């Protein structure tokens, strides 16, 4: 290392960062992906992670984390009966686990769990800066930063929005680091976050070969489990899909994956697999530890899975995914991350047929030959599968260029009418970027005129009116909050004042409460405005000020932010309504002037 | 329009485990919340 490099390294601010992730394996994997991106840009920073012992395998297998603390929660509650003695003993054990984490203050405490329990843990950790959920001095839940407000108000309320969770976490972390640790290391490369070597796996080729029997095959992994029962595709249907795939692709094999809880599903699968195809199916259900699970998925050409941790594992390892997004899976938030993954989103109350899944996989896996010049509809039509499409939707993932805002986006491959939720999902994603990234894409640049349906337009015309009313409420709220701030700033104390003054302040406070009730009603009457109602509640709950004048000023600032967001929505409405106006099909400049008695100044 | 996504928490508190009653309260709440979530997590699929 040259002396110049050495002095540059010294100049970089050292920071100790701790990430609280008490979620499941899927959450841990998404967190690791975001942390990896940060570690590449800030290699000199120290990253530590706190995870549940039960879901700690992935975190323990990365070499670039500086430390992992595992909380053996299951063990902690073994024999727990909530008696005073049992409580005392468990608290003692819990303290013993946490004390090492509290000896030295952390520079940055990041809570990526967004749960009640994790908020108490975050409050217990000493730190200079905290993001995510924590607790205030009075014990109330506090969502500390902008992205956490967004998660609480929008993501956890299940309002439509299109920013992937991994992108939210990454942006939140990188922004915090840029503010508190400075710009990234100038020598940091832009290498991909995902790779086959993401984890330090101990299994060699031999062990994997022993399990897969024939490594020369093109293995297609099928994860039988799902995050919940409603999101699981039946084992029987997966067997029918596999039959078609194996019959037409002799070079392929199927490897079944899942925990021991999926033994029943594996048996059901084998009951429906063809006799001729059975020899090319390997079941590792119930027999995979993390190493084998990751090693096998890493060697698969494709993974077919419903909403599950396997999707995130395949994304991290760079294995292509075909996700069966059924049962209301929010694929835009939790779908496969990276380029070239496919998502088949099932229509509400309908399940895609095995034939459709095969048709889609056949299209996706032969991209190299048609280079995506072949249309998916045409491909399905050639296979005689048009009738199976129904209301299902198909998307292909793509990482946007950095200049377009980055992040993953799911591009539709089949034309379908845009619903109000689809539209709102794009708009809310745009709002979040404007609020928390300071980066604003062009309004409506991802809208396709041909997909705008009459029902959407009808909804937008209503939104045009209701948003105007809400804008007036916000303006009145800003005025009232500013007045409250100005008047209370003149007070020497928030508690001692003249009766007349007290009544004035009380009236202003009452008016603000009434305006908040009106915002709530607007959200109920027009679901597209619900995002503003939810955010109002979260923002008002999280006002940091201690004095009346500060609270008034912060309230006004929050309403200004919401009004700016509302203006953005109104721009989207205007843009969309403009798109449906008739446009000239032929651009030829046909001169009719003088021929049929039209004057040049008259509009045609 | 962009807002600072982080907020400095001010002075770092001393080790919160130094016989601080607030910490005992937080620990109790943490325990209760973990217990509440435990039932949900136990039913989750491991992988």
XYZ file of C-alpha atoms in Angstrom:
651
model
C 0.000 0.000 0.000
C 1.450 3.394 -0.975
C 1.750 6.146 1.627
C -0.929 8.112 -0.243
C -3.339 5.153 -0.116
C -2.496 4.670 3.531
C -3.280 8.270 4.422
C -6.519 8.092 2.385
C -7.563 5.037 4.351
C -6.812 6.805 7.604
C -8.927 9.746 6.497
C -11.970 7.473 5.994
C -14.201 7.586 9.011
C -14.270 4.345 10.948
C -17.689 3.256 12.127
C -19.174 0.306 13.974
C -22.540 -0.609 12.511
C -24.937 -3.114 14.043
C -27.956 -4.522 12.197
C -30.875 -6.000 14.129
C -32.592 -8.678 12.051
C -34.866 -10.872 14.153
C -36.898 -12.006 11.141
C -36.846 -15.288 9.263
C -34.289 -16.632 6.784
C -35.866 -14.678 3.915
C -35.436 -11.421 5.862
C -31.873 -12.319 6.824
C -31.011 -13.031 3.179
C -32.466 -9.734 1.988
C -30.582 -7.902 4.740
C -27.340 -9.622 3.747
C -27.808 -8.525 0.149
C -28.179 -4.895 1.255
C -25.271 -5.157 3.673
C -23.054 -6.662 0.978
C -23.726 -3.630 -1.235
C -22.750 -1.336 1.655
C -19.644 -3.365 2.504
C -18.434 -3.093 -1.094
C -18.761 0.677 -0.988
C -17.491 1.071 2.590
C -15.025 -1.816 3.040
C -13.369 -0.088 6.015
C -16.558 -0.060 8.134
C -17.298 -2.783 10.680
C -20.650 -4.526 10.257
C -22.182 -6.670 12.978
C -25.497 -8.513 12.815
C -27.927 -9.709 15.497
C -30.134 -12.592 14.373
C -32.235 -15.376 15.859
C -30.245 -18.566 16.309
C -32.919 -20.488 14.387
C -32.452 -18.328 11.284
C -28.748 -17.531 11.618
C -27.232 -20.002 9.118
C -26.970 -17.563 6.216
C -25.418 -14.778 8.322
C -22.823 -17.153 9.752
C -21.734 -18.187 6.261
C -20.564 -14.812 4.985
C -16.899 -13.936 5.450
C -17.246 -10.165 5.207
C -19.413 -9.660 8.318
C -17.248 -8.619 11.254
C -19.470 -10.329 13.791
C -22.762 -12.165 14.233
C -24.623 -12.402 17.535
C -27.242 -15.107 17.624
C -30.132 -15.009 20.065
C -31.254 -18.527 21.005
C -34.854 -17.478 21.542
C -36.216 -21.055 21.370
C -33.799 -22.142 24.070
C -34.620 -19.081 26.134
C -38.284 -20.003 26.263
C -37.766 -23.715 26.836
C -39.724 -24.549 29.973
C -40.839 -20.915 30.367
C -44.140 -20.762 32.298
C -44.480 -16.998 32.900
C -44.202 -17.470 36.681
C -42.189 -14.851 38.599
C -39.286 -17.262 39.049
C -39.309 -18.288 35.396
C -39.453 -14.655 34.287
C -36.575 -13.691 36.535
C -34.411 -16.503 35.222
C -35.234 -15.758 31.570
C -34.541 -12.040 32.057
C -31.203 -12.930 33.581
C -30.309 -15.061 30.567
C -31.515 -12.379 28.160
C -29.403 -9.744 29.917
C -26.362 -11.986 29.752
C -26.863 -12.313 25.989
C -27.236 -8.571 25.483
C -24.595 -7.151 27.792
C -21.685 -7.772 25.356
C -23.598 -5.723 22.787
C -23.922 -2.746 25.120
C -20.347 -2.364 26.353
C -19.366 0.170 23.717
C -21.755 2.487 21.885
C -22.389 1.694 18.243
C -21.951 4.412 15.651
C -25.017 3.234 13.793
C -27.809 0.929 14.997
C -30.038 -0.266 12.179
C -33.221 -2.158 12.930
C -34.343 -3.981 9.793
C -36.871 -6.190 11.538
C -39.692 -3.621 11.818
C -41.334 -5.556 14.637
C -42.402 -4.792 18.186
C -39.788 -6.987 19.871
C -36.954 -5.615 17.759
C -37.924 -2.048 18.667
C -37.248 -2.798 22.350
C -33.917 -4.400 21.492
C -32.943 -1.352 19.411
C -33.833 0.905 22.328
C -31.575 -1.178 24.564
C -28.537 -0.823 22.299
C -26.489 2.322 22.920
C -25.756 4.176 19.697
C -25.022 7.595 18.216
C -27.450 7.175 15.315
C -30.390 4.809 14.981
C -32.671 3.942 12.066
C -35.733 1.696 11.953
C -38.113 1.038 14.840
C -37.048 1.868 18.365
C -38.662 3.152 21.579
C -38.923 6.676 22.903
C -38.114 7.581 26.495
C -41.793 7.148 27.357
C -41.748 3.635 25.857
C -43.821 4.496 22.761
C -42.869 2.986 19.419
C -40.795 5.344 17.314
C -40.102 5.014 13.628
C -36.964 7.104 13.472
C -36.262 7.844 9.829
C -38.185 8.543 6.639
C -37.927 5.053 5.157
C -39.171 3.581 8.446
C -42.187 5.888 8.275
C -42.790 4.578 4.762
C -42.487 0.942 5.867
C -44.872 1.483 8.770
C -47.420 3.558 6.868
C -47.337 1.904 3.451
C -45.554 -1.469 3.355
C -46.930 -2.847 6.624
C -50.390 -1.450 5.824
C -50.169 -3.423 2.555
C -50.850 -0.360 0.425
C -49.635 -0.773 -3.155
C -46.076 0.399 -3.869
C -43.389 -0.903 -6.201
C -40.034 -0.523 -4.434
C -38.397 -3.848 -3.569
C -37.627 -4.382 0.144
C -33.960 -4.994 -0.676
C -33.827 -1.620 -2.431
C -35.516 0.102 0.514
C -33.006 -1.370 2.974
C -30.033 -0.616 0.723
C -31.098 2.973 0.088
C -31.816 3.553 3.770
C -28.398 2.226 4.776
C -26.378 3.922 2.040
C -28.019 7.286 2.719
C -27.280 6.969 6.430
C -23.680 6.018 5.673
C -23.247 8.870 3.229
C -24.440 11.325 5.873
C -22.491 9.889 8.782
C -19.494 8.124 7.206
C -18.998 10.331 4.161
C -18.838 9.415 0.492
C -18.030 5.809 -0.402
C -14.470 4.651 -0.859
C -13.430 6.082 -4.264
C -11.564 2.872 -5.071
C -14.600 0.682 -4.342
C -15.551 -1.289 -7.425
C -18.993 -1.756 -8.901
C -18.878 -5.534 -8.890
C -22.156 -7.406 -8.624
C -23.506 -8.034 -5.123
C -24.893 -11.434 -6.055
C -22.548 -14.298 -6.894
C -22.095 -18.046 -6.596
C -19.439 -17.328 -3.951
C -21.630 -15.124 -1.757
C -21.386 -17.675 1.069
C -18.404 -19.562 2.427
C -19.830 -23.026 1.929
C -17.948 -26.032 3.194
C -19.343 -28.570 0.754
C -17.184 -29.539 -2.159
C -18.209 -30.792 -5.601
C -18.000 -34.389 -4.364
C -20.651 -33.968 -1.671
C -22.957 -32.117 -4.029
C -22.377 -34.796 -6.677
C -23.273 -37.495 -4.148
C -26.607 -35.805 -3.616
C -27.413 -34.860 -7.189
C -25.999 -38.129 -8.613
C -25.359 -36.585 -12.041
C -23.874 -33.106 -12.144
C -23.874 -33.042 -15.943
C -27.662 -32.684 -15.958
C -29.369 -29.333 -16.082
C -30.939 -29.358 -12.675
C -34.145 -27.472 -12.020
C -34.791 -26.899 -8.325
C -38.338 -26.977 -7.015
C -38.926 -25.619 -3.525
C -42.048 -27.279 -2.155
C -42.483 -24.972 0.847
C -43.878 -21.441 0.898
C -43.984 -18.649 3.445
C -47.579 -19.602 4.235
C -50.135 -22.177 3.123
C -52.168 -19.750 0.978
C -49.087 -18.986 -1.091
C -48.154 -22.603 -1.787
C -48.692 -24.294 -5.155
C -49.819 -27.882 -4.819
C -47.281 -30.709 -5.003
C -49.545 -32.540 -7.455
C -49.534 -29.597 -9.882
C -45.775 -29.221 -9.507
C -45.462 -32.908 -10.427
C -47.555 -32.345 -13.575
C -45.332 -29.397 -14.489
C -42.255 -31.578 -13.914
C -43.655 -34.386 -16.077
C -43.989 -32.030 -19.027
C -40.569 -30.525 -18.500
C -38.780 -33.882 -18.137
C -40.556 -35.440 -21.148
C -39.556 -32.610 -23.456
C -36.089 -31.931 -22.022
C -34.122 -35.161 -21.555
C -31.072 -33.145 -20.511
C -32.888 -31.855 -17.397
C -33.430 -33.243 -13.916
C -35.587 -32.070 -11.033
C -34.313 -31.637 -7.496
C -36.968 -31.285 -4.809
C -36.176 -29.023 -1.878
C -37.864 -28.368 1.429
C -37.642 -29.012 5.127
C -38.777 -32.191 6.875
C -42.197 -30.537 7.223
C -42.576 -31.003 3.468
C -42.137 -34.805 3.555
C -45.851 -35.232 2.936
C -45.682 -32.891 -0.047
C -42.709 -34.805 -1.451
C -44.687 -38.070 -1.219
C -47.638 -36.413 -2.946
C -45.276 -35.194 -5.671
C -43.932 -38.698 -6.315
C -47.445 -40.131 -6.479
C -48.048 -37.975 -9.564
C -44.709 -38.120 -11.317
C -44.529 -40.394 -14.379
C -42.750 -43.720 -14.088
C -40.347 -42.807 -16.881
C -39.575 -39.437 -15.349
C -39.083 -40.647 -11.789
C -35.431 -41.578 -12.388
C -34.585 -37.969 -13.113
C -36.059 -36.626 -9.891
C -33.946 -36.327 -6.755
C -35.568 -35.450 -3.477
C -33.497 -33.680 -0.843
C -36.581 -32.781 1.168
C -35.784 -32.894 4.869
C -32.120 -33.642 4.159
C -30.591 -30.257 3.535
C -28.727 -28.129 6.001
C -27.974 -24.581 4.865
C -24.723 -25.598 3.143
C -26.316 -28.280 1.013
C -29.426 -26.218 0.318
C -27.319 -23.266 -0.888
C -24.843 -25.493 -2.778
C -27.641 -27.240 -4.663
C -29.566 -24.067 -5.479
C -26.301 -22.480 -6.581
C -25.778 -25.330 -9.076
C -29.331 -25.345 -10.398
C -30.065 -23.692 -13.726
C -33.459 -22.592 -12.490
C -35.379 -22.514 -9.263
C -39.165 -22.790 -9.402
C -40.691 -21.634 -6.127
C -43.526 -19.790 -4.471
C -42.938 -16.947 -2.017
C -40.172 -18.373 0.195
C -36.616 -17.848 1.440
C -35.417 -20.041 -1.446
C -36.224 -17.198 -3.858
C -33.890 -14.851 -1.998
C -31.216 -17.510 -1.697
C -31.334 -18.144 -5.460
C -31.214 -14.380 -6.076
C -28.141 -14.012 -3.874
C -26.453 -16.941 -5.649
C -27.339 -15.710 -9.127
C -29.568 -18.692 -9.980
C -32.507 -17.732 -12.180
C -35.921 -17.929 -10.576
C -39.425 -18.603 -11.816
C -41.613 -17.410 -8.978
C -45.195 -18.590 -8.701
C -46.667 -15.559 -6.974
C -49.984 -16.869 -5.705
C -52.256 -16.064 -2.790
C -51.655 -12.309 -2.911
C -47.845 -12.444 -2.864
C -46.452 -8.912 -3.084
C -43.817 -9.819 -5.684
C -42.743 -6.207 -6.279
C -41.545 -6.042 -2.666
C -40.297 -9.576 -2.116
C -39.819 -11.110 -5.564
C -36.540 -12.465 -6.968
C -33.866 -9.782 -7.093
C -31.630 -9.293 -10.107
C -31.851 -9.514 -13.884
C -33.763 -12.106 -15.843
C -36.004 -13.663 -13.195
C -39.617 -14.450 -14.078
C -42.717 -13.952 -11.954
C -46.046 -15.589 -12.757
C -48.619 -13.704 -10.747
C -51.831 -15.629 -10.385
C -55.171 -13.940 -10.724
C -57.163 -13.611 -7.519
C -58.840 -16.921 -6.670
C -57.296 -18.700 -9.660
C -54.251 -20.922 -9.891
C -52.065 -21.150 -13.000
C -52.133 -24.496 -14.761
C -48.993 -26.682 -14.851
C -49.128 -26.323 -18.650
C -48.888 -22.530 -18.397
C -45.979 -22.775 -15.966
C -44.187 -25.130 -18.323
C -44.889 -22.850 -21.319
C -43.460 -19.897 -19.445
C -40.406 -21.805 -18.257
C -39.776 -23.045 -21.819
C -39.875 -19.449 -23.049
C -37.638 -18.173 -20.245
C -35.081 -20.961 -20.514
C -34.703 -20.508 -24.277
C -34.070 -16.759 -24.115
C -30.572 -17.371 -25.460
C -32.046 -18.644 -28.726
C -34.823 -16.130 -29.319
C -33.051 -13.289 -27.492
C -36.445 -12.146 -26.277
C -37.366 -11.116 -29.830
C -40.092 -13.747 -29.680
C -43.263 -12.515 -28.069
C -44.436 -14.500 -25.035
C -48.080 -14.433 -26.187
C -47.010 -15.817 -29.547
C -44.870 -18.482 -27.873
C -47.772 -19.605 -25.655
C -50.099 -19.552 -28.643
C -47.745 -21.854 -30.582
C -47.857 -24.275 -27.664
C -51.663 -24.090 -27.716
C -51.697 -22.489 -24.270
C -53.408 -19.162 -24.952
C -56.532 -20.334 -23.164
C -54.527 -20.987 -19.989
C -53.339 -17.377 -19.617
C -56.672 -16.117 -18.270
C -56.075 -13.191 -15.956
C -52.619 -14.349 -14.903
C -49.732 -11.981 -15.407
C -46.097 -12.518 -16.254
C -43.178 -10.248 -15.411
C -39.441 -10.303 -16.029
C -37.108 -8.619 -13.573
C -34.587 -6.018 -14.593
C -32.127 -3.870 -12.670
C -32.587 -0.279 -13.771
C -29.575 1.761 -14.805
C -28.192 3.937 -12.022
C -29.148 7.074 -13.978
C -32.763 5.827 -14.061
C -32.765 5.425 -10.289
C -31.439 1.865 -10.006
C -33.293 -0.875 -8.181
C -35.217 -3.828 -9.518
C -38.258 -3.411 -11.712
C -40.647 -6.086 -13.009
C -41.561 -5.559 -16.648
C -44.848 -7.070 -17.858
C -44.500 -9.594 -20.694
C -48.205 -9.957 -21.389
C -50.454 -7.013 -22.097
C -53.020 -6.489 -19.404
C -55.251 -3.638 -18.398
C -53.744 -1.512 -15.663
C -55.762 -1.503 -12.454
C -55.960 1.438 -10.081
C -53.730 -0.511 -7.669
C -51.107 -0.996 -10.423
C -51.175 2.711 -11.141
C -51.036 3.622 -7.457
C -48.146 1.212 -6.915
C -46.025 3.124 -9.457
C -47.078 6.499 -8.070
C -46.359 5.573 -4.444
C -42.924 4.250 -5.427
C -42.307 7.573 -7.167
C -43.432 9.476 -4.058
C -41.041 7.534 -1.823
C -38.111 8.218 -4.115
C -38.959 11.900 -4.187
C -39.328 12.094 -0.394
C -36.443 9.952 0.760
C -33.934 9.826 -2.100
C -34.334 13.338 -3.451
C -34.317 11.675 -6.859
C -37.375 12.094 -9.024
C -37.976 10.092 -12.198
C -40.023 11.650 -14.988
C -43.723 11.553 -14.177
C -45.388 8.568 -15.784
C -42.432 7.479 -17.936
C -43.190 3.803 -17.179
C -46.839 4.114 -18.220
C -48.054 2.400 -21.355
C -50.961 4.204 -23.027
C -52.418 0.971 -24.379
C -52.899 -0.511 -20.907
C -55.026 2.335 -19.541
C -58.504 0.960 -18.917
C -61.815 2.867 -18.702
C -62.201 1.881 -15.020
C -58.754 3.280 -14.228
C -59.565 6.532 -15.990
C -62.834 6.763 -14.096
C -60.958 6.285 -10.802
C -58.385 8.914 -11.759
C -61.071 11.481 -12.583
C -62.448 10.942 -9.087
C -58.935 11.204 -7.653
C -58.459 14.479 -9.517
C -61.382 15.922 -7.526
C -60.678 14.318 -4.146
C -56.967 15.227 -4.243
C -57.926 18.864 -4.792
C -60.000 18.779 -1.607
C -57.167 17.063 0.286
C -54.712 19.706 -0.961
C -56.904 22.391 0.598
C -56.993 20.465 3.900
C -53.195 20.193 3.866
C -52.853 23.913 3.140
C -55.149 24.727 6.054
C -53.206 22.323 8.272
C -49.895 23.997 7.365
C -51.357 27.434 8.147
C -52.812 26.280 11.483
C -49.646 24.441 12.567
C -47.489 27.447 11.690
C -49.781 29.699 13.692
C -49.555 27.308 16.633
C -45.776 27.305 16.360
C -45.514 31.103 16.093
C -47.848 31.773 18.996
C -46.301 29.182 21.295
C -42.768 30.392 20.441
C -43.592 33.605 22.291
C -44.319 31.691 25.502
C -41.730 31.491 28.224
C -43.188 28.141 29.296
C -45.475 25.538 27.675
C -47.320 25.258 30.962
C -47.604 28.768 32.403
C -49.611 31.232 30.282
C -52.618 33.497 30.431
C -56.052 31.896 30.212
C -56.775 33.825 27.029
C -53.577 32.549 25.434
C -54.313 29.038 26.573
C -57.730 29.166 24.850
C -56.162 30.393 21.606
C -53.627 27.542 21.593
C -56.295 25.048 22.573
C -58.461 26.170 19.642
C -55.550 25.803 17.222
C -54.804 22.318 18.583
C -58.466 21.370 18.266
C -58.542 22.623 14.691
C -55.507 20.513 13.826
C -57.244 17.453 15.290
C -60.356 18.170 13.206
C -58.264 18.560 10.076
C -56.603 15.203 10.821
C -60.044 13.612 11.104
C -60.914 15.087 7.708
C -57.728 13.578 6.221
C -58.780 10.208 7.640
C -62.204 10.566 6.013
C -60.622 11.453 2.674
C -58.559 8.267 2.886
C -61.683 6.222 3.582
C -63.734 7.785 0.782
C -60.975 7.431 -1.819
C -58.597 4.466 -1.243
C -55.972 6.152 -3.462
C -55.579 8.792 -0.743
C -55.128 6.225 2.021
C -51.342 6.577 1.737
C -51.677 10.190 2.940
C -53.922 9.227 5.822
C -51.541 6.492 6.972
C -48.480 8.716 6.608
C -50.189 11.567 8.461
C -50.794 9.262 11.421
C -47.241 7.886 11.429
C -45.611 11.300 10.994
C -47.698 12.929 13.702
C -46.958 10.072 16.079
C -43.230 10.487 15.462
C -42.857 14.242 15.937
C -39.528 14.569 17.744
C -40.054 18.021 19.307
C -40.315 18.487 23.052
C -41.900 21.957 23.073
C -45.165 23.175 21.635
C -43.472 25.573 19.216
C -41.241 22.766 17.878
C -44.199 20.429 17.519
C -46.124 23.094 15.584
C -43.188 23.747 13.270
C -42.582 20.030 12.679
C -46.294 19.466 12.009
C -46.247 22.229 9.395
C -43.112 20.742 7.793
C -44.704 17.298 7.625
C -47.856 18.659 6.015
C -45.706 20.541 3.498
C -43.999 17.256 2.622
C -47.369 15.551 2.211
C -48.663 18.425 0.080
C -45.626 18.144 -2.193
C -46.398 14.437 -2.543
C -50.011 15.200 -3.326
C -48.916 17.672 -6.019
C -46.855 14.865 -7.526
C -49.910 12.586 -7.568
C -51.922 15.317 -9.256
C -49.171 15.577 -11.908
C -49.485 11.811 -12.468
C -53.260 12.126 -12.821
C -52.890 14.964 -15.334
C -50.224 13.057 -17.271
C -52.314 9.864 -17.387
C -55.503 11.642 -18.426
C -53.501 13.415 -21.136
C -52.270 10.063 -22.432
C -55.788 8.918 -23.272
C -56.534 11.928 -25.443
C -56.827 11.042 -29.130
C -53.601 11.528 -31.052
C -52.974 11.969 -34.767
C -52.237 8.622 -36.336
C -50.895 10.069 -39.612
C -48.392 12.853 -39.395
C -48.604 13.884 -43.054
C -49.218 17.564 -43.326
C -52.348 17.442 -45.496
C -53.270 20.885 -46.722
C -57.007 21.293 -46.870
C -56.893 25.041 -46.681
C -58.791 26.648 -49.483
C -59.989 23.355 -50.930
C -63.089 22.893 -48.838
C -63.492 26.420 -47.676
C -61.384 26.188 -44.462
C -59.411 29.256 -43.445
C -55.821 28.790 -42.230
C -56.554 30.297 -38.794
C -59.406 27.861 -38.044
C -58.623 24.748 -36.012
C -59.407 21.488 -37.777
C -37.727 17.657 -1.152
C -35.383 14.986 0.163
C -35.267 14.567 3.908
C -32.474 13.381 6.128
C -33.295 9.736 6.709
C -31.388 9.551 9.941
C -31.645 11.490 13.095
C -28.819 11.950 15.528
C -29.919 10.707 18.897
C -27.823 13.164 20.849
C -25.521 12.076 23.589
C -24.870 8.397 23.879
C -26.381 6.968 26.989
C -24.155 5.153 29.402
C -24.289 1.414 29.486
C -28.039 0.949 29.888
C -27.529 -2.184 31.928
C -25.963 -0.297 34.823
C -28.849 -0.726 37.241
C -31.069 1.493 35.189
C -34.742 0.965 35.975
C -35.732 2.020 32.436
C -33.572 -0.762 31.085
C -35.250 -3.325 33.308
C -38.590 -2.084 31.999
C -37.381 -2.272 28.384
C -36.034 -5.780 28.983
C -39.388 -6.874 30.375
C -41.177 -5.424 27.358
C -38.644 -7.088 25.071
C -39.295 -10.417 26.751
C -43.077 -10.046 26.443
C -42.868 -9.037 22.788
C -40.542 -11.954 22.018
C -42.938 -14.306 23.720
C -45.817 -12.954 21.665
C -43.876 -13.353 18.410
C -42.488 -16.723 19.403
C -45.735 -18.553 18.759
C -45.871 -17.136 15.259
C -42.256 -17.925 14.453
C -42.469 -21.459 15.792
C -45.032 -22.217 13.145
C -42.886 -20.856 10.347
C -41.014 -23.044 7.936
C -37.313 -23.215 8.745
C -35.938 -22.744 5.234
